[in-house]
Each structure stands twice: as C-alpha cells, then as structure tokens.
Amino acid sequence: GCILDGKVYPYGEIPRTENCLRCSCGQETMYCCSLYHTPVGYDKEKCKIMFDKKTCRYDVVQKSDPSKECTVYSRV
C-alpha cells in the first residue's frame, strides 16, 4: 500500500482520505488532489474562513457572528 500522513492506504483508488484528498495509490507512486475549493473572493475584513473536515469544505462566516455566512465570489 501507500503511506500518507502516517496512515497506510491500500493500492487502488482512495475516494477520500482523513485530510480530504482523493488519491490513487500505485506500486511506484501515489497521486492526490484535494476535494475542496479554497475561497479567495470574500470580504476579508468582515469574514473569516473555517474548514469543516466532515464535509471537506470551507465555510466563510462573519467574524462578529460565526453563525452567519458570508457571500463568496470566487474559489480556487
């Protein structure tokens, strides 16, 4: 298998790791890509980003009231 962040994964496709990556594990190499998009277009003065590992996504919320979401204009 392949080792990523100290954990052993079996050969083949790994739909989701503990760190929200999708990977392909081969005998010679392991390729991974993220399952989430990072917010870049939002009001950085009034809002902050928070990562949710359960859903593998970033939430953008108000700094003054994290229960309220902010508008996100773009993600990468």
JSON list of C-alpha atoms in Angstrom, two decimals:
[
{"chain": "A", "resi": 1, "resn": "GLY", "atom": "CA", "xyz": [0.00, 0.00, 0.00]},
{"chain": "A", "resi": 2, "resn": "CYS", "atom": "CA", "xyz": [0.87, 3.68, 0.22]},
{"chain": "A", "resi": 3, "resn": "ILE", "atom": "CA", "xyz": [1.63, 5.79, 3.29]},
{"chain": "A", "resi": 4, "resn": "LEU", "atom": "CA", "xyz": [0.19, 9.29, 3.57]},
{"chain": "A", "resi": 5, "resn": "ASP", "atom": "CA", "xyz": [0.38, 11.34, 6.77]},
{"chain": "A", "resi": 6, "resn": "GLY", "atom": "CA", "xyz": [1.43, 8.21, 8.69]},
{"chain": "A", "resi": 7, "resn": "LYS", "atom": "CA", "xyz": [-1.55, 6.13, 7.58]},
{"chain": "A", "resi": 8, "resn": "VAL", "atom": "CA", "xyz": [-1.34, 3.12, 5.24]},
{"chain": "A", "resi": 9, "resn": "TYR", "atom": "CA", "xyz": [-3.80, 3.03, 2.32]},
{"chain": "A", "resi": 10, "resn": "PRO", "atom": "CA", "xyz": [-4.39, 0.04, 0.01]},
{"chain": "A", "resi": 11, "resn": "TYR", "atom": "CA", "xyz": [-3.39, 0.05, -3.66]},
{"chain": "A", "resi": 12, "resn": "GLY", "atom": "CA", "xyz": [-6.03, 1.48, -5.95]},
{"chain": "A", "resi": 13, "resn": "GLU", "atom": "CA", "xyz": [-8.38, 4.43, -5.76]},
{"chain": "A", "resi": 14, "resn": "ILE", "atom": "CA", "xyz": [-8.96, 6.14, -2.42]},
{"chain": "A", "resi": 15, "resn": "PRO", "atom": "CA", "xyz": [-12.13, 8.25, -2.68]},
{"chain": "A", "resi": 16, "resn": "ARG", "atom": "CA", "xyz": [-11.40, 10.27, 0.47]},
{"chain": "A", "resi": 17, "resn": "THR", "atom": "CA", "xyz": [-8.55, 10.40, 2.99]},
{"chain": "A", "resi": 18, "resn": "GLU", "atom": "CA", "xyz": [-8.76, 11.80, 6.51]},
{"chain": "A", "resi": 19, "resn": "ASN", "atom": "CA", "xyz": [-7.39, 15.11, 5.17]},
{"chain": "A", "resi": 20, "resn": "CYS", "atom": "CA", "xyz": [-9.98, 15.45, 2.39]},
{"chain": "A", "resi": 21, "resn": "LEU", "atom": "CA", "xyz": [-7.88, 14.22, -0.51]},
{"chain": "A", "resi": 22, "resn": "ARG", "atom": "CA", "xyz": [-8.80, 11.85, -3.33]},
{"chain": "A", "resi": 23, "resn": "CYS", "atom": "CA", "xyz": [-5.82, 9.63, -4.17]},
{"chain": "A", "resi": 24, "resn": "SER", "atom": "CA", "xyz": [-4.63, 6.94, -6.48]},
{"chain": "A", "resi": 25, "resn": "CYS", "atom": "CA", "xyz": [-2.18, 4.54, -4.86]},
{"chain": "A", "resi": 26, "resn": "GLY", "atom": "CA", "xyz": [0.12, 2.53, -7.12]},
{"chain": "A", "resi": 27, "resn": "GLN", "atom": "CA", "xyz": [3.16, 0.34, -6.55]},
{"chain": "A", "resi": 28, "resn": "GLU", "atom": "CA", "xyz": [5.51, 3.13, -7.68]},
{"chain": "A", "resi": 29, "resn": "THR", "atom": "CA", "xyz": [3.67, 6.38, -6.93]},
{"chain": "A", "resi": 30, "resn": "MET", "atom": "CA", "xyz": [0.75, 7.99, -5.17]},
{"chain": "A", "resi": 31, "resn": "TYR", "atom": "CA", "xyz": [-1.16, 10.91, -6.68]},
{"chain": "A", "resi": 32, "resn": "CYS", "atom": "CA", "xyz": [-3.62, 13.03, -4.71]},
{"chain": "A", "resi": 33, "resn": "CYS", "atom": "CA", "xyz": [-5.84, 16.04, -5.29]},
{"chain": "A", "resi": 34, "resn": "SER", "atom": "CA", "xyz": [-7.99, 17.99, -2.87]},
{"chain": "A", "resi": 35, "resn": "LEU", "atom": "CA", "xyz": [-11.74, 17.50, -2.57]},
{"chain": "A", "resi": 36, "resn": "TYR", "atom": "CA", "xyz": [-12.37, 21.15, -1.70]},
{"chain": "A", "resi": 37, "resn": "HIS", "atom": "CA", "xyz": [-12.06, 24.61, -3.21]},
{"chain": "A", "resi": 38, "resn": "THR", "atom": "CA", "xyz": [-10.48, 27.44, -1.24]},
{"chain": "A", "resi": 39, "resn": "PRO", "atom": "CA", "xyz": [-12.47, 30.69, -1.03]},
{"chain": "A", "resi": 40, "resn": "VAL", "atom": "CA", "xyz": [-10.49, 33.70, -2.30]},
{"chain": "A", "resi": 41, "resn": "GLY", "atom": "CA", "xyz": [-13.17, 36.25, -3.14]},
{"chain": "A", "resi": 42, "resn": "TYR", "atom": "CA", "xyz": [-14.94, 37.38, 0.01]},
{"chain": "A", "resi": 43, "resn": "ASP", "atom": "CA", "xyz": [-14.88, 40.33, 2.43]},
{"chain": "A", "resi": 44, "resn": "LYS", "atom": "CA", "xyz": [-11.67, 39.55, 4.34]},
{"chain": "A", "resi": 45, "resn": "GLU", "atom": "CA", "xyz": [-12.21, 42.40, 6.82]},
{"chain": "A", "resi": 46, "resn": "LYS", "atom": "CA", "xyz": [-15.63, 41.22, 8.00]},
{"chain": "A", "resi": 47, "resn": "CYS", "atom": "CA", "xyz": [-15.39, 37.49, 7.30]},
{"chain": "A", "resi": 48, "resn": "LYS", "atom": "CA", "xyz": [-13.16, 34.50, 8.01]},
{"chain": "A", "resi": 49, "resn": "ILE", "atom": "CA", "xyz": [-12.86, 31.01, 6.57]},
{"chain": "A", "resi": 50, "resn": "MET", "atom": "CA", "xyz": [-13.33, 27.85, 8.63]},
{"chain": "A", "resi": 51, "resn": "PHE", "atom": "CA", "xyz": [-12.60, 24.33, 7.36]},
{"chain": "A", "resi": 52, "resn": "ASP", "atom": "CA", "xyz": [-15.09, 21.55, 8.10]},
{"chain": "A", "resi": 53, "resn": "LYS", "atom": "CA", "xyz": [-13.36, 18.13, 7.87]},
{"chain": "A", "resi": 54, "resn": "LYS", "atom": "CA", "xyz": [-16.70, 16.31, 7.98]},
{"chain": "A", "resi": 55, "resn": "THR", "atom": "CA", "xyz": [-17.91, 17.92, 4.74]},
{"chain": "A", "resi": 56, "resn": "CYS", "atom": "CA", "xyz": [-14.45, 18.69, 3.27]},
{"chain": "A", "resi": 57, "resn": "ARG", "atom": "CA", "xyz": [-15.35, 22.28, 2.58]},
{"chain": "A", "resi": 58, "resn": "TYR", "atom": "CA", "xyz": [-14.52, 25.78, 3.68]},
{"chain": "A", "resi": 59, "resn": "ASP", "atom": "CA", "xyz": [-17.29, 27.85, 5.19]},
{"chain": "A", "resi": 60, "resn": "VAL", "atom": "CA", "xyz": [-16.98, 31.62, 5.09]},
{"chain": "A", "resi": 61, "resn": "VAL", "atom": "CA", "xyz": [-18.61, 33.23, 8.13]},
{"chain": "A", "resi": 62, "resn": "GLN", "atom": "CA", "xyz": [-18.81, 36.63, 9.76]},
{"chain": "A", "resi": 63, "resn": "LYS", "atom": "CA", "xyz": [-16.06, 37.33, 12.29]},
{"chain": "A", "resi": 64, "resn": "SER", "atom": "CA", "xyz": [-18.55, 39.08, 14.60]},
{"chain": "A", "resi": 65, "resn": "ASP", "atom": "CA", "xyz": [-21.14, 36.28, 14.34]},
{"chain": "A", "resi": 66, "resn": "PRO", "atom": "CA", "xyz": [-19.85, 32.91, 13.04]},
{"chain": "A", "resi": 67, "resn": "SER", "atom": "CA", "xyz": [-23.41, 31.59, 12.79]},
{"chain": "A", "resi": 68, "resn": "LYS", "atom": "CA", "xyz": [-23.94, 33.88, 9.75]},
{"chain": "A", "resi": 69, "resn": "GLU", "atom": "CA", "xyz": [-22.43, 33.01, 6.39]},
{"chain": "A", "resi": 70, "resn": "CYS", "atom": "CA", "xyz": [-20.72, 35.49, 4.09]},
{"chain": "A", "resi": 71, "resn": "THR", "atom": "CA", "xyz": [-21.04, 35.74, 0.34]},
{"chain": "A", "resi": 72, "resn": "VAL", "atom": "CA", "xyz": [-18.19, 34.09, -1.57]},
{"chain": "A", "resi": 73, "resn": "TYR", "atom": "CA", "xyz": [-17.47, 35.48, -5.03]},
{"chain": "A", "resi": 74, "resn": "SER", "atom": "CA", "xyz": [-14.77, 33.05, -6.14]},
{"chain": "A", "resi": 75, "resn": "ARG", "atom": "CA", "xyz": [-12.93, 29.86, -5.11]},
{"chain": "A", "resi": 76, "resn": "VAL", "atom": "CA", "xyz": [-9.79, 28.15, -6.35]}
]
